[in-house]
Tab-separated table of C-alpha atoms in Angstrom:
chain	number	residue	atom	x	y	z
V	251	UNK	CA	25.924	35.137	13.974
V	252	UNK	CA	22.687	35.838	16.002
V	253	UNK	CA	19.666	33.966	15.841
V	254	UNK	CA	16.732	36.193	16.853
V	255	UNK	CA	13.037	34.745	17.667
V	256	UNK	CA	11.770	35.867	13.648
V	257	UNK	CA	14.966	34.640	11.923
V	258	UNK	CA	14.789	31.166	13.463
V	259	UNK	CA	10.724	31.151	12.663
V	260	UNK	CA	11.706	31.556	9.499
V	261	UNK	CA	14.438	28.489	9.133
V	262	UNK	CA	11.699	25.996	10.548
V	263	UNK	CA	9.124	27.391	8.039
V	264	UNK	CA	11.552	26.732	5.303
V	265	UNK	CA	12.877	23.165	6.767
V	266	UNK	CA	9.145	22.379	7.456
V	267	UNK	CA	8.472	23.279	3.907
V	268	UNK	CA	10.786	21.206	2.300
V	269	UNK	CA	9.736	18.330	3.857
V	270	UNK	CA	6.239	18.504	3.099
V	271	UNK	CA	7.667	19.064	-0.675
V	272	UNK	CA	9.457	15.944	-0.426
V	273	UNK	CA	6.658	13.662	1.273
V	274	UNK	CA	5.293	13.642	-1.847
V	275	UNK	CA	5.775	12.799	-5.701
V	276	UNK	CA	7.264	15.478	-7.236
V	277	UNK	CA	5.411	18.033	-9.538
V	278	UNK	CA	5.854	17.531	-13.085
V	279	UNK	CA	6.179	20.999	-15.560
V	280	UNK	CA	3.876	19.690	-18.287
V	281	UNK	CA	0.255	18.661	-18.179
V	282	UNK	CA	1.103	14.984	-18.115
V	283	UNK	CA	4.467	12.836	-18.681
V	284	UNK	CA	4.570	11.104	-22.059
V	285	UNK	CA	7.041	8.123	-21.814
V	286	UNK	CA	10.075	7.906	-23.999
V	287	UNK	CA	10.071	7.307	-27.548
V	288	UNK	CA	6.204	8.208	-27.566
V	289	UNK	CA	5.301	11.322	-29.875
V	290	UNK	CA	2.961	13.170	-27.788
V	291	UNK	CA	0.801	14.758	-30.953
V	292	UNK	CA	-0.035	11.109	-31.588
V	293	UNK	CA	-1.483	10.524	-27.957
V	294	UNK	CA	-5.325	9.469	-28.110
V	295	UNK	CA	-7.393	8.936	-25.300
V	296	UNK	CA	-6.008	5.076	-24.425
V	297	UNK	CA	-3.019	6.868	-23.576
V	298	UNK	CA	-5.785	7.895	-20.464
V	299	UNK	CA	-7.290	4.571	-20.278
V	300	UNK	CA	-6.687	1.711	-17.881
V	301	UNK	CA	-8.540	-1.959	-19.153
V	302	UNK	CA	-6.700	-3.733	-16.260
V	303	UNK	CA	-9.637	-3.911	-14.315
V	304	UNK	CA	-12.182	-4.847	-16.837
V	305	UNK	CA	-12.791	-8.496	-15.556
V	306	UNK	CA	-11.701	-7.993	-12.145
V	307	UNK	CA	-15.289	-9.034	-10.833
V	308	UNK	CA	-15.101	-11.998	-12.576
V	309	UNK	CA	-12.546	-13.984	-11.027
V	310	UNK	CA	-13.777	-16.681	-8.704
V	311	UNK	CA	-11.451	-16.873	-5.547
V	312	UNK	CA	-13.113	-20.131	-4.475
V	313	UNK	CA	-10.401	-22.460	-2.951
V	314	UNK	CA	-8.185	-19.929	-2.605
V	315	UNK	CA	-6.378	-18.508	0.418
V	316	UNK	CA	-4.403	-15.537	-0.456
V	317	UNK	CA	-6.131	-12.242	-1.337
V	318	UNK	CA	-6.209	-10.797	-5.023
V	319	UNK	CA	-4.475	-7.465	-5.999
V	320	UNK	CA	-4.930	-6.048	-9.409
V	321	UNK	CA	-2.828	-2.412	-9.312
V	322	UNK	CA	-3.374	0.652	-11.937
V	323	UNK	CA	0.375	2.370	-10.984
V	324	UNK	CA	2.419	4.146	-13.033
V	325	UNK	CA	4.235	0.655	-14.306
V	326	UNK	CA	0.978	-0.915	-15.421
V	327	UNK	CA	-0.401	2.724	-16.205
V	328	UNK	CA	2.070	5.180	-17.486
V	329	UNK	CA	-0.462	8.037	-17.689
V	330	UNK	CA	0.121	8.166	-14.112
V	331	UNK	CA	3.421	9.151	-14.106
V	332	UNK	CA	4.002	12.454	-12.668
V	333	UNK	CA	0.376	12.823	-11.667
V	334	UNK	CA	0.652	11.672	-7.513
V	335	UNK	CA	-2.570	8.741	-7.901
V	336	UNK	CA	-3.188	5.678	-8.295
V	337	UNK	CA	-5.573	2.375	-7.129
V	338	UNK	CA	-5.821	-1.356	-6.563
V	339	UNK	CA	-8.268	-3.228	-6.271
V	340	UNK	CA	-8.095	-6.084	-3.505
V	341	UNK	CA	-10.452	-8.840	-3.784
V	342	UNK	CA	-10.598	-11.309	-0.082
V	343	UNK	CA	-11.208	-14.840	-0.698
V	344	UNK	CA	-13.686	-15.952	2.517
V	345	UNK	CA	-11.779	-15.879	5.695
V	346	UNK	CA	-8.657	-13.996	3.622
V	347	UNK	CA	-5.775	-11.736	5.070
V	348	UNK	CA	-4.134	-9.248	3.774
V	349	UNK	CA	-1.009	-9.225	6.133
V	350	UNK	CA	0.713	-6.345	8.006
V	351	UNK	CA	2.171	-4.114	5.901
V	352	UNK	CA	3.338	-0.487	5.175
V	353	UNK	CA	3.067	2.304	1.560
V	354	UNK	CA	6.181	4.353	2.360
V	355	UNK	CA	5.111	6.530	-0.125
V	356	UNK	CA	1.269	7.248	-0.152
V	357	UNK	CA	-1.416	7.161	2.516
V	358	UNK	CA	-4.332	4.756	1.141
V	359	UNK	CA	-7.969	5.316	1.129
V	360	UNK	CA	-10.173	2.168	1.049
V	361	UNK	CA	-13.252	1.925	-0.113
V	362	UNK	CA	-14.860	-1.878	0.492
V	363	UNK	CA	-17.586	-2.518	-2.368
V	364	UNK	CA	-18.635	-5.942	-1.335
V	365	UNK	CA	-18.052	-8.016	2.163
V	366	UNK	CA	-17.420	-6.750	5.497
V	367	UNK	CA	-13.653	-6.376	6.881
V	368	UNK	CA	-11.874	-5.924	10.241
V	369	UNK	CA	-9.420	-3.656	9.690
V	370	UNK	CA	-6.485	-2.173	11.749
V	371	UNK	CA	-3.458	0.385	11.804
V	372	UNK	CA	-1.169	1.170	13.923
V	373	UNK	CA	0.415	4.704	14.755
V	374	UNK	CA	3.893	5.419	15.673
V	375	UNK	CA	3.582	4.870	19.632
V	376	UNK	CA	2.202	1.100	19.034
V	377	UNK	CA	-1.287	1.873	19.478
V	378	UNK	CA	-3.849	-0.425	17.098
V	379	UNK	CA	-6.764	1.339	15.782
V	380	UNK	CA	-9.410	-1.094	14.496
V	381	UNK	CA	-13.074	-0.988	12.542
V	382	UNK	CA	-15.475	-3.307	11.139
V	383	UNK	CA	-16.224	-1.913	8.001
V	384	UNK	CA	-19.576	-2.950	5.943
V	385	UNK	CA	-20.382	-2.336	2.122
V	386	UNK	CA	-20.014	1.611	1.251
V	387	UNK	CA	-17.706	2.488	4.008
V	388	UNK	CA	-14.397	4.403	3.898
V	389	UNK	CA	-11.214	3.898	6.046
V	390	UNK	CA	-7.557	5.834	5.351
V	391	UNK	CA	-4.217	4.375	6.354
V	392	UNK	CA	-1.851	7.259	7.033
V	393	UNK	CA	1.469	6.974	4.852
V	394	UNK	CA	4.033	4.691	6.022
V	395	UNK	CA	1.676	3.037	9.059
V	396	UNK	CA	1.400	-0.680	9.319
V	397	UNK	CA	-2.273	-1.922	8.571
V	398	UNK	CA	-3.898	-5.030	7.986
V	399	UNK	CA	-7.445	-6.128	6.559
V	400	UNK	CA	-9.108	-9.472	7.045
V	401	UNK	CA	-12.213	-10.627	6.049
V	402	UNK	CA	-14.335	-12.031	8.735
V	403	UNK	CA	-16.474	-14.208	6.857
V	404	UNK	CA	-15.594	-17.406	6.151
V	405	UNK	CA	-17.809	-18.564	3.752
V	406	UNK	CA	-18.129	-14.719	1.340
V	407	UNK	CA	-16.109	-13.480	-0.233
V	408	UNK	CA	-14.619	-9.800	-0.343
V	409	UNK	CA	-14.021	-6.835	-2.262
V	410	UNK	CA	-12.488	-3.145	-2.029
V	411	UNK	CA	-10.871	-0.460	-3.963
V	412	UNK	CA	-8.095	1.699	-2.788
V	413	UNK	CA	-6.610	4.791	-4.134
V	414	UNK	CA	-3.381	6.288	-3.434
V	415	UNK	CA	-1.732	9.681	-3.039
V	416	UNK	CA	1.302	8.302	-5.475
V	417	UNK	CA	1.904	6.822	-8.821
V	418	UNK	CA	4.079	4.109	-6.857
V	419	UNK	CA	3.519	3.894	-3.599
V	420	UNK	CA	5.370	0.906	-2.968
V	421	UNK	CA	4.367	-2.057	-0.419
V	422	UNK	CA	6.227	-3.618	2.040
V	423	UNK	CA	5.044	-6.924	3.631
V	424	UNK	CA	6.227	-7.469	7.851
V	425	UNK	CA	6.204	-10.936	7.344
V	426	UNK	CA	7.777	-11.234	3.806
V	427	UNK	CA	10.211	-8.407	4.245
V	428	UNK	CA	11.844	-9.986	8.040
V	429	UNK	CA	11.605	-13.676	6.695
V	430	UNK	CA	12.238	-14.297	2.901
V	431	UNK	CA	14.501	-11.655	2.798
V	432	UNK	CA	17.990	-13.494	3.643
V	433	UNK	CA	17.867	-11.869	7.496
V	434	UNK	CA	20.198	-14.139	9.265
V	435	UNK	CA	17.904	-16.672	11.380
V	436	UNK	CA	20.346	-15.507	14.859
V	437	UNK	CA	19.335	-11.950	14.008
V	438	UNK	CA	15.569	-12.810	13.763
V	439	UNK	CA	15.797	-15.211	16.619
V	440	UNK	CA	17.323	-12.510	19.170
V	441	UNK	CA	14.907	-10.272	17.664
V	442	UNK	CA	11.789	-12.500	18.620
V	443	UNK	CA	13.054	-13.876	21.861
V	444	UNK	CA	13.086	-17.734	20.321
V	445	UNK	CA	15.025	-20.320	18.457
V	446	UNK	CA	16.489	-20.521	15.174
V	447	UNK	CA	14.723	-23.623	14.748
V	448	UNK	CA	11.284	-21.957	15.186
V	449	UNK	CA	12.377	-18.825	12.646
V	450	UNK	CA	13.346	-21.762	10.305
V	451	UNK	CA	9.716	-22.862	10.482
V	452	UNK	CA	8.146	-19.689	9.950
V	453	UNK	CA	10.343	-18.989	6.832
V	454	UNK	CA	9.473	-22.851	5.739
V	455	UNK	CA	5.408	-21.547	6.315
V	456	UNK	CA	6.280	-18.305	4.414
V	457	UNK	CA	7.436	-20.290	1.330
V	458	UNK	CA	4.854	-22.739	1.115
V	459	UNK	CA	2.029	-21.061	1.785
């Protein structure tokens, strides 16, 4: 069979297509998913409402070191099955870090309500793209890039909101996912150029944070 110029357009607009279907959650043939064993004609508006967040404000992060995540996806929020959103909100204890990590399903867009952050992802060819964001500003992470935030002040405290473009869009941690995850310590060693006795170390660090 012969390919000419129009035919084999059309095969990359169809395989293009398809993968812009799948890069995202999949359309739903009803207005909304009702979970199973609920009667939708006894729905009410909580079926719409998330509380989780209510006293998110509230929590004092003083003496802690790890940052805060409180999540509205669709397993804390079922209403969002089906519907492709979601949010979090991330609250930085002074001097916090939310480490390296990666949505493989959903780009994020952060929105910092309180604090100041340095911020940074990084694209596909390795190159870091970093801003200091203040109160009221915006920054996106692209789906599937590594990012980071950190809050630059050690003695206030942090806070920002994030939505997503998925119900679940899933995190992975870098330094979770290489060293608490049962990766041999040779493999990790070889991998890093250094010693089994200095991955041991780091997974030690890792566990006792």
């Amino acid at each position: 069979m012969e390919f000419n110029g129009a035919c084999l357009m059309a095969i990359l607009v169809v395989f293009s297509s398809v993968g812009v279907i799948y890069a995202s959650d999949p359309d739903i043939l009803t207005d909304f998913t009702v979970p199973a064993g609920q009667n939708p004609l006894k729905l009410t508006g909580d079926f719409f409402t998330f509380t989780g967040f209510r006293n998110v404000s509230n929590n004092n992060l003083a003496g802690q070191k790890a940052v805060k995540v409180s999540k509205a996806v669709a397993a804390e929020f079922p209403a969002l099955n089906g519907l492709g959103v979601s949010m979090a909100v991330l609250q930085f204890p002074a001097g916090g870090l939310n480490p390296p990590h990666t949505h493989p399903r959903a780009s994020e867009l952060l929105f910092l309500v309180e604090g100041c952050l340095l911020v940074g992802v990084i694209d596909t060819t390795g190159k870091l793209f970093t801003q200091s964001l203040t109160k009221g500003e915006v920054f996106v992470f692209p789906k599937g890039l590594f990012h980071y935030q950190l809050n630059t002040d050690n003695k206030v405290e942090a806070m920002a909101v994030s939505a997503f473009g998925s119900a679940n869009a899933g995190t992975v941690s870098l330094p979770s996912t290489l060293f608490t995850t049962g990766i041999p310590d040779n493999v990790l060693a070889k991998s890093f150029k250094t010693d089994t006795h200095t991955i041991e170390l780091l997974k030690a660090a890792l566990k006792n944070p």
